[in-house]
Coordinates of C-alpha atoms and ligand atoms in Angstrom, one line a residue:
M1 CA 196.9 13.7 191.1
L2 CA 197.5 14.0 195.1
K3 CA 196.2 16.5 196.8
T4 CA 197.7 17.3 200.6
R5 CA 198.7 19.5 203.1
I6 CA 202.3 20.0 201.5
T7 CA 201.0 20.1 198.1
E8 CA 198.5 23.1 199.7
F9 CA 201.1 24.2 201.7
F10 CA 203.5 25.3 199.1
G11 CA 201.0 25.6 196.8
V12 CA 202.5 23.2 194.4
E13 CA 201.3 19.9 192.2
R14 CA 202.9 16.9 193.6
P15 CA 203.9 16.6 197.7
I16 CA 207.2 16.2 196.1
V17 CA 210.1 17.8 197.4
Q18 CA 213.8 17.8 196.8
G19 CA 216.0 18.8 199.7
G20 CA 218.9 20.7 200.3
L21 CA 221.9 19.0 198.4
M22 CA 225.3 21.1 198.6
W23 CA 226.9 22.3 195.4
V24 CA 224.3 20.4 193.5
A25 CA 220.7 22.1 194.6
A26 CA 221.4 25.2 192.1
A27 CA 219.3 26.8 189.5
E28 CA 219.0 24.4 187.0
L29 CA 217.8 21.4 189.6
V30 CA 215.8 23.6 191.6
S31 CA 213.9 25.2 188.8
A32 CA 213.7 21.9 186.6
V33 CA 212.1 20.3 190.3
S34 CA 209.5 23.2 190.8
N35 CA 209.3 22.9 186.8
A36 CA 207.9 19.0 186.9
G37 CA 205.4 20.2 189.8
G38 CA 207.7 19.1 192.7
M39 CA 209.2 22.3 195.4
G40 CA 212.6 22.6 195.1
F41 CA 215.0 23.8 197.0
M42 CA 218.2 26.2 196.5
T43 CA 221.1 25.1 199.0
A44 CA 221.9 28.5 200.2
L45 CA 226.1 27.5 201.3
T46 CA 226.9 26.5 198.4
F47 CA 226.6 30.4 197.6
P48 CA 227.7 31.4 200.6
E49 CA 229.1 35.1 199.2
P50 CA 225.4 37.1 199.7
E51 CA 225.4 38.5 196.1
R52 CA 226.6 35.4 194.4
F53 CA 223.3 33.5 195.9
R54 CA 220.9 36.6 194.9
A55 CA 221.9 36.4 191.4
E56 CA 221.5 32.2 191.7
I57 CA 217.9 33.1 193.0
R58 CA 217.9 35.6 190.4
K59 CA 218.5 33.1 187.7
C60 CA 216.2 30.6 189.0
K61 CA 213.6 32.7 188.7
T62 CA 214.4 33.5 185.4
M63 CA 214.1 29.3 185.0
T64 CA 210.9 28.9 186.4
D65 CA 207.6 30.7 187.5
K66 CA 206.6 27.7 189.6
P67 CA 207.0 28.3 193.8
F68 CA 211.0 27.3 195.0
G69 CA 212.3 28.1 198.7
V70 CA 216.1 27.6 200.1
N71 CA 217.6 25.3 202.4
L72 CA 219.7 27.0 205.4
T73 CA 221.9 24.2 206.6
F74 CA 223.3 25.1 210.8
L75 CA 225.9 22.4 210.4
P76 CA 229.6 22.8 211.8
T77 CA 231.1 24.0 208.9
L78 CA 234.6 24.8 207.9
R79 CA 234.0 27.9 206.6
P80 CA 231.5 29.9 208.8
P81 CA 228.4 31.6 206.4
D82 CA 226.9 35.1 207.4
Y83 CA 223.5 33.2 208.2
P84 CA 222.0 36.9 209.0
R85 CA 223.2 38.8 205.3
L86 CA 221.9 34.9 203.7
I87 CA 218.3 35.1 205.4
N88 CA 218.1 38.8 204.1
V89 CA 218.8 38.2 200.8
C90 CA 216.0 35.6 200.6
I91 CA 213.9 38.4 202.4
E92 CA 215.0 40.6 199.9
E93 CA 214.1 38.4 196.6
G94 CA 210.6 37.3 198.0
I95 CA 211.6 34.1 198.7
R96 CA 208.7 32.2 201.0
F97 CA 210.1 29.1 202.4
I98 CA 213.1 28.4 203.9
E99 CA 213.9 24.8 204.8
T100 CA 216.1 24.8 207.8
A101 CA 218.4 22.1 209.0
G102 CA 221.2 20.4 211.2
R103 CA 220.5 22.6 214.3
N104 CA 217.8 24.8 216.2
P105 CA 216.7 27.9 213.9
E106 CA 215.7 29.9 217.1
P107 CA 217.9 32.5 216.8
Y108 CA 217.0 33.2 213.4
M109 CA 213.4 32.3 213.6
P110 CA 212.4 36.7 214.1
Q111 CA 214.4 37.6 211.5
I112 CA 213.0 35.0 208.9
K113 CA 209.6 35.8 210.3
S114 CA 210.0 39.6 209.8
G115 CA 209.8 38.9 206.2
G116 CA 206.8 36.8 206.4
I117 CA 208.6 33.7 205.4
Q118 CA 207.3 29.8 206.0
V119 CA 209.8 27.7 207.5
I120 CA 209.9 23.7 207.4
H121 CA 212.6 22.5 209.6
K122 CA 214.2 19.3 209.1
C123 CA 215.0 17.4 212.1
T124 CA 216.1 13.9 212.8
S125 CA 214.4 13.1 216.2
V126 CA 210.5 13.3 217.9
R127 CA 211.8 16.1 220.4
H128 CA 213.6 18.3 218.0
A129 CA 210.4 18.1 215.7
L130 CA 208.5 19.2 219.0
K131 CA 210.7 21.9 219.7
A132 CA 210.4 23.1 215.9
E133 CA 206.2 23.4 216.2
K134 CA 206.9 24.8 219.2
I135 CA 209.3 27.9 217.9
G136 CA 206.8 28.6 215.4
C137 CA 208.0 26.4 212.5
D138 CA 205.4 26.2 209.9
A139 CA 205.9 22.1 209.0
I140 CA 208.8 19.5 209.9
S141 CA 210.7 17.7 207.5
I142 CA 211.9 14.3 209.2
D143 CA 214.8 12.4 208.4
G144 CA 215.4 9.5 208.8
F145 CA 218.2 6.8 209.3
E146 CA 218.5 5.8 205.9
A147 CA 219.3 9.2 204.8
A148 CA 222.2 11.3 202.8
G149 CA 224.0 13.7 204.8
H150 CA 223.3 13.4 208.5
P151 CA 220.7 11.3 209.7
G152 CA 221.5 12.7 213.2
E153 CA 223.0 10.2 216.3
D154 CA 220.0 8.6 217.4
D155 CA 219.7 5.7 213.8
V156 CA 216.1 5.5 214.0
T157 CA 214.5 4.8 210.7
T158 CA 212.6 6.6 208.7
L159 CA 209.2 3.8 209.1
I160 CA 209.4 4.6 212.8
L161 CA 210.0 8.1 212.9
V162 CA 207.1 9.3 210.5
P163 CA 204.6 7.9 212.5
L164 CA 206.0 9.0 216.1
V165 CA 206.6 12.6 214.6
R166 CA 202.7 12.6 212.7
D167 CA 201.4 11.9 216.5
A168 CA 203.6 14.3 218.6
V169 CA 203.0 17.2 216.0
K170 CA 199.9 19.2 214.2
V171 CA 202.0 20.8 211.5
P172 CA 202.3 19.1 208.0
I173 CA 205.0 16.8 207.7
I174 CA 207.7 15.6 205.0
A175 CA 209.0 12.5 205.1
S176 CA 213.3 12.1 204.0
G177 CA 215.1 9.7 204.3
G178 CA 215.3 6.4 202.2
F179 CA 212.9 7.4 199.2
A180 CA 213.1 7.5 195.7
D181 CA 210.1 6.2 194.1
G182 CA 206.1 5.8 193.8
R183 CA 206.1 2.8 196.3
G184 CA 208.3 5.2 198.8
L185 CA 205.4 8.2 198.1
V186 CA 202.3 5.6 199.3
A187 CA 204.2 4.7 202.0
A188 CA 205.2 7.9 203.1
L189 CA 201.8 9.3 202.9
A190 CA 200.1 6.3 205.0
L191 CA 202.8 6.4 207.6
G192 CA 201.1 10.0 208.3
A193 CA 203.7 12.1 206.2
D194 CA 201.8 14.8 203.6
G195 CA 204.4 14.4 201.2
M196 CA 207.9 12.9 200.5
N197 CA 211.4 14.6 200.2
M198 CA 214.3 13.0 198.2
G199 CA 217.8 14.3 198.0
T200 CA 220.2 11.6 196.0
R201 CA 217.9 10.5 193.8
F202 CA 217.7 14.2 192.3
V203 CA 222.0 13.8 192.2
A204 CA 221.4 11.1 189.7
T205 CA 218.8 13.3 187.1
R206 CA 219.8 15.0 184.0
E207 CA 219.9 18.9 185.2
A208 CA 222.1 17.5 188.4
P209 CA 225.3 19.8 187.7
V210 CA 227.0 16.5 188.6
H211 CA 229.9 15.0 186.4
E212 CA 228.2 11.8 185.1
N213 CA 230.8 9.7 186.6
L214 CA 229.3 10.1 189.6
K215 CA 225.8 9.8 188.7
R216 CA 226.6 6.2 187.1
V217 CA 228.2 5.3 190.3
L218 CA 224.8 6.0 192.0
V219 CA 222.9 3.8 189.4
R220 CA 225.8 1.0 190.2
S221 CA 225.7 1.2 193.7
S222 CA 223.5 -1.3 195.8
E223 CA 221.8 -0.4 199.3
T224 CA 225.0 -1.5 201.1
D225 CA 227.3 0.9 199.6
T226 CA 227.3 4.0 202.3
R227 CA 229.2 4.4 205.2
L228 CA 228.4 6.6 208.2
I229 CA 231.4 8.8 208.8
M230 CA 232.2 11.4 211.6
R231 CA 230.5 9.4 214.2
S232 CA 233.6 10.5 216.7
L233 CA 232.9 13.7 216.0
R234 CA 228.9 13.1 217.2
N235 CA 228.3 14.5 213.3
T236 CA 227.7 11.5 211.8
E237 CA 227.6 11.6 208.0
R238 CA 226.0 9.0 205.6
V239 CA 228.4 8.9 202.2
L240 CA 228.9 7.0 199.2
H241 CA 231.1 4.1 199.9
N242 CA 234.4 5.2 198.6
R243 CA 238.2 4.9 199.4
A244 CA 238.0 8.3 201.1
A245 CA 235.6 7.0 203.2
D246 CA 237.4 3.8 204.3
K247 CA 240.2 6.1 205.1
V248 CA 238.3 8.4 207.0
L249 CA 237.1 5.4 209.2
E250 CA 240.9 3.6 209.5
I251 CA 241.8 7.5 210.9
E252 CA 238.5 7.1 213.4
G253 CA 239.3 3.6 214.3
R254 CA 242.7 4.9 215.9
G255 CA 240.9 6.9 218.3
N256 CA 241.2 10.2 219.7
T257 CA 239.8 12.3 216.1
Q258 CA 240.1 15.6 215.5
I259 CA 238.1 17.2 212.5
Q260 CA 241.5 18.5 211.4
D261 CA 242.6 15.0 210.7
L262 CA 239.7 14.6 208.2
I263 CA 239.6 17.7 206.5
P264 CA 241.7 16.5 203.8
Y265 CA 238.8 13.8 202.8
V266 CA 235.6 14.8 204.2
S267 CA 236.0 18.9 203.3
G268 CA 233.1 20.2 200.8
L269 CA 235.4 21.5 198.4
V270 CA 237.1 18.3 197.9
G271 CA 233.4 17.3 197.2
K272 CA 232.8 20.0 195.2
E273 CA 235.7 19.3 193.2
M274 CA 234.7 15.7 192.7
L275 CA 231.2 16.5 191.6
E276 CA 232.7 18.3 189.0
G277 CA 235.8 16.6 187.7
G278 CA 234.1 12.9 188.4
E279 CA 236.9 11.8 189.9
V280 CA 235.0 9.0 192.4
D281 CA 237.4 8.5 195.6
G282 CA 239.4 11.6 196.0
G283 CA 236.8 12.7 199.0
T284 CA 233.5 11.8 200.5
I285 CA 230.4 12.3 199.0
A286 CA 226.9 12.2 200.5
A287 CA 224.6 9.6 199.9
G288 CA 221.2 7.9 200.8
Q289 CA 221.1 3.9 201.6
C290 CA 218.1 4.3 198.4
I291 CA 220.9 4.6 195.8
G292 CA 220.0 0.7 195.7
L293 CA 216.6 2.0 194.1
I294 CA 218.6 4.3 191.9
R295 CA 218.9 2.6 188.4
D296 CA 218.6 5.0 186.3
I297 CA 219.5 8.6 185.5
P298 CA 216.0 10.4 184.2
T299 CA 215.1 13.9 184.1
C300 CA 213.2 15.2 186.9
R301 CA 210.2 15.0 184.9
E302 CA 210.3 12.0 183.5
L303 CA 211.6 11.1 187.4
L304 CA 208.2 13.3 189.1
D305 CA 205.9 11.8 186.2
R306 CA 207.1 8.1 186.8
I307 CA 206.5 8.5 190.5
M308 CA 203.2 10.2 190.6
D309 CA 202.1 7.4 187.3
E310 CA 203.6 5.0 189.8
A311 CA 201.6 6.1 193.3
E312 CA 198.5 6.5 191.5
G313 CA 198.7 2.8 190.2
I314 CA 199.2 1.6 194.0
I315 CA 196.3 3.4 195.2
Q316 CA 193.8 3.0 192.4
T317 CA 194.7 -1.1 191.0
R318 CA 196.9 -2.4 194.0
F319 CA 194.5 -1.1 196.9
A320 CA 191.6 -1.3 195.5
R321 CA 192.2 -4.7 194.3
M322 CA 193.1 -5.6 198.0
L323 CA 189.5 -4.0 198.8
G324 CA 187.7 -5.9 196.3
D325 CA 187.3 -2.7 194.5
G326 CA 189.3 -3.1 191.2
Ligands
NAD1 P1 232.9 21.8 205.2 O1 233.4 22.0 204.3 O2 232.5 23.0 205.9 O3 233.2 20.9 206.3 C1 232.9 19.2 205.7 C2 232.6 18.0 206.8 O4 232.9 18.5 208.4 C3 230.9 18.6 206.9 O5 230.1 17.5 206.9 C4 230.5 19.5 208.1 O6 229.2 19.2 209.3 C5 231.9 18.6 209.1 N1 232.7 19.7 210.1 C6 233.0 20.6 209.6 N2 233.8 21.3 211.1 C7 232.9 20.4 211.6 C8 233.7 20.5 213.2 N3 234.4 21.7 214.0 N4 233.4 19.2 213.9 C9 232.4 18.3 213.4 N5 232.7 18.4 211.8 C10 232.9 19.6 211.4 O7 230.9 21.0 204.6 P2 230.5 21.8 203.2 O8 230.5 20.2 202.4 O9 231.1 22.9 203.0 O10 229.0 21.7 203.7 C11 228.6 23.1 204.4 C12 227.6 22.4 205.4 O11 226.6 21.6 204.6 C13 228.2 21.6 206.1 O12 228.1 22.3 207.6 C14 228.0 20.5 206.0 O13 227.3 19.6 206.8 C15 226.3 20.6 205.5 N6 225.6 19.8 204.5 C16 224.8 19.4 205.0 C17 223.8 18.3 203.8 C18 222.7 17.6 204.5 O14 222.7 16.1 205.0 N7 222.1 18.4 205.2 C19 224.7 18.1 203.2 C20 225.7 18.4 202.8 C21 226.2 19.1 203.5

């Protein structure tokens, strides 16, 4: 058992957080992570219609009595959601933790805080972490360059960002980007984090509502099988290397790219169809470099048990031996 500021903060047994995964972080996965002792986050934008979102929160409550939270991403989107209404649903449903991501959550802080909700802001730079603490965020999730989805434009890896953010802020921090196993958890704690966040690793679990074809692709892929797209729009996204990613890069290579040119490949609706239907080349799908570390498709409980065993083994045996203690 590893007790950290993050396990205390969330009131969970294990310092492992499941990050917001568009289309994937629904009740089945979120409750499975929470039931396994971690902290699950449901992505609100997966259910942009507020009453549908409320129903998913209620469903999740029937599947776990453990804490879980909601991810609210404020990135450019093709279908702008009604954030205030989604936040209201969180307040009305008694959600205690919101993970914000993508942009400074300041405009929404008064509303979120009026519901007594704690805010974990996920960001990709020291300056944004400092700003988040200043505006009242209760914890920071710091996302390195290895990460899936939107790792920012600075290209600084987790190994550098986590200790820098540790030195810069007082609030608890969660290390994100590149994590998939117990070695990563020990490393995150050694770098000064209070817990680790995993995204892609949770997509290759039995409970993730994702077609088996895509889970198997993640298992087969190596650490070099991701690409950075939408760099030309300053909205960089790390995705699985497939035909659609190559096509996007080809279009971007021509210069003067507009989002409209990329929609057929990057639209989340195309990604949703792929996740459900199992087609692996039709569009782009977020994936982190940690795919190189993914070798199986366990249940969330098996995964978290294994991570904790591995992490505790490293600390109790390997490190103890190094100290001449074991
Ligand atoms: P979507 O269909 O709304 O958009 C597809 C992609 O195009 C997204 O990456 C989006 O950021 C980008 N995009 C949209 N409009 C843009 C613009 N005007 N300029 C530049 N880029 C633009 O996306 P979705 O898959 O339905 O996801 C909804 C939201 O959740 C998006 O904002 C997406 O980026 C975000 N998301 C975030 C993560 C993450 O890593 N935090 C992962 C998945 C999705």
